Short mmCIF file of C-alpha atoms in Angstrom, two decimals:
data_model
loop_
_atom_site.label_atom_id
_atom_site.label_comp_id
_atom_site.label_asym_id
_atom_site.label_seq_id
_atom_site.Cartn_x
_atom_site.Cartn_y
_atom_site.Cartn_z
CA UNK A 398 73.95 97.25 93.72
CA UNK A 399 75.03 94.68 96.34
CA UNK A 400 72.21 92.43 97.67
CA UNK A 401 72.74 90.69 101.00
CA UNK A 402 70.37 88.31 102.74
CA UNK A 403 69.29 86.76 99.48
CA UNK A 404 68.17 83.24 99.10
CA UNK A 405 69.27 81.54 95.79
CA UNK A 406 66.36 79.40 94.62
CA UNK A 407 67.28 77.88 91.12
CA UNK A 408 64.00 76.14 90.56
CA UNK A 409 61.92 79.29 90.89
CA UNK A 410 61.57 80.97 87.56
CA UNK A 411 60.50 84.49 88.75
CA UNK A 412 61.89 87.12 91.17
CA UNK A 413 60.60 87.94 94.65
CA UNK A 414 61.66 91.63 95.35
CA UNK A 415 61.46 93.42 98.74
CA UNK A 416 60.58 97.15 97.99
CA UNK A 417 61.71 97.82 101.49
CA UNK A 418 65.20 96.46 100.93
CA UNK A 419 65.34 98.35 97.72
CA UNK A 420 64.50 101.61 99.46
CA UNK A 421 66.98 100.86 102.43
CA UNK A 422 69.79 100.57 99.71
CA UNK A 423 68.90 104.16 98.53
CA UNK A 424 67.47 102.69 95.15
CA UNK A 425 63.83 103.50 94.30
CA UNK A 426 60.89 101.74 92.69
CA UNK A 427 58.38 103.34 90.04
CA UNK A 428 55.19 101.64 89.42
CA UNK A 429 53.18 102.24 86.27
CA UNK A 430 52.13 100.67 82.90
CA UNK A 431 51.97 97.22 84.27
CA UNK A 432 55.46 97.08 85.74
CA UNK A 433 57.81 98.15 88.54
CA UNK A 434 61.00 99.90 87.50
CA UNK A 435 63.97 99.75 89.81
CA UNK A 436 66.49 102.70 89.71
CA UNK A 437 69.65 103.28 91.29
CA UNK A 438 70.41 106.28 93.59
CA UNK A 439 71.66 108.28 90.42
CA UNK A 440 68.52 107.39 88.42
CA UNK A 441 70.11 104.60 86.20
CA UNK A 442 67.71 101.75 85.42
CA UNK A 443 68.54 98.53 87.28
CA UNK A 444 65.76 96.39 86.25
CA UNK A 445 62.06 96.11 85.40
CA UNK A 446 59.60 93.86 87.29
CA UNK A 447 56.23 93.06 85.25
CA UNK A 448 52.92 92.24 86.80
CA UNK A 449 52.08 88.48 86.77
CA UNK A 450 48.81 86.65 86.41
CA UNK A 451 47.26 84.50 89.33
CA UNK A 452 47.62 81.59 86.88
CA UNK A 453 51.13 81.97 86.20
CA UNK A 454 52.08 82.53 89.82
CA UNK A 455 50.12 79.41 90.70
CA UNK A 456 52.08 77.43 88.19
CA UNK A 457 55.58 78.97 89.21
CA UNK A 458 54.90 78.13 92.90
CA UNK A 459 54.30 74.50 92.22
CA UNK A 460 50.57 74.56 91.88
CA UNK A 461 49.78 75.78 95.42
CA UNK A 462 45.97 76.65 96.07
CA UNK A 463 45.03 79.88 94.25
CA UNK A 464 43.61 81.31 97.59
CA UNK A 465 47.20 80.69 99.19
CA UNK A 466 48.84 82.73 96.39
CA UNK A 467 46.25 85.52 96.85
CA UNK A 468 46.90 85.46 100.68
CA UNK A 469 50.77 85.45 100.25
CA UNK A 470 50.60 88.53 98.05
CA UNK A 471 48.10 90.28 100.18
CA UNK A 472 49.82 89.78 103.50
CA UNK A 473 53.21 90.83 101.97
CA UNK A 474 54.82 87.53 102.20
CA UNK A 475 55.35 87.51 98.47
CA UNK A 476 56.66 90.98 97.62
CA UNK A 477 57.48 92.83 94.33
CA UNK A 478 54.59 91.09 92.66
CA UNK A 479 51.31 92.54 91.51
CA UNK A 480 48.60 89.99 90.56
CA UNK A 481 46.43 91.30 87.53
CA UNK A 482 43.58 88.90 87.85
CA UNK A 483 43.26 88.39 91.59
CA UNK A 484 39.68 87.80 91.70
CA UNK A 485 39.28 85.31 88.94
CA UNK A 486 38.71 81.52 89.96
CA UNK A 487 41.15 79.07 88.46
CA UNK A 488 40.41 75.58 87.32
CA UNK A 489 43.84 73.93 86.86
CA UNK A 490 43.54 70.60 85.04
CA UNK A 491 46.75 69.40 86.48
CA UNK A 492 45.57 70.14 90.02
CA UNK A 493 42.09 68.59 89.37
CA UNK A 494 43.73 65.39 88.04
CA UNK A 495 46.17 65.18 90.90
#
């Protein structure tokens, strides 16, 4: 699989995946059991994308506001991510102390 229009971000420790681009490349995504499986046109498994907690995404994105994380996912700016605890309130000690 050749990826184009990709940004390399070495400090981000997770993947942002565009399902639209996967589809445009004739690959397909299957959602279930808490993950998203990406398959090539012949059906071979390319990779698996798990769900992520709001807490983990908050940490991975540099402690941005939980509401901002939710909004980025809901608006489709962050794609390929499904939050598993989207309605929980977060109390991040590091953010409170900062």
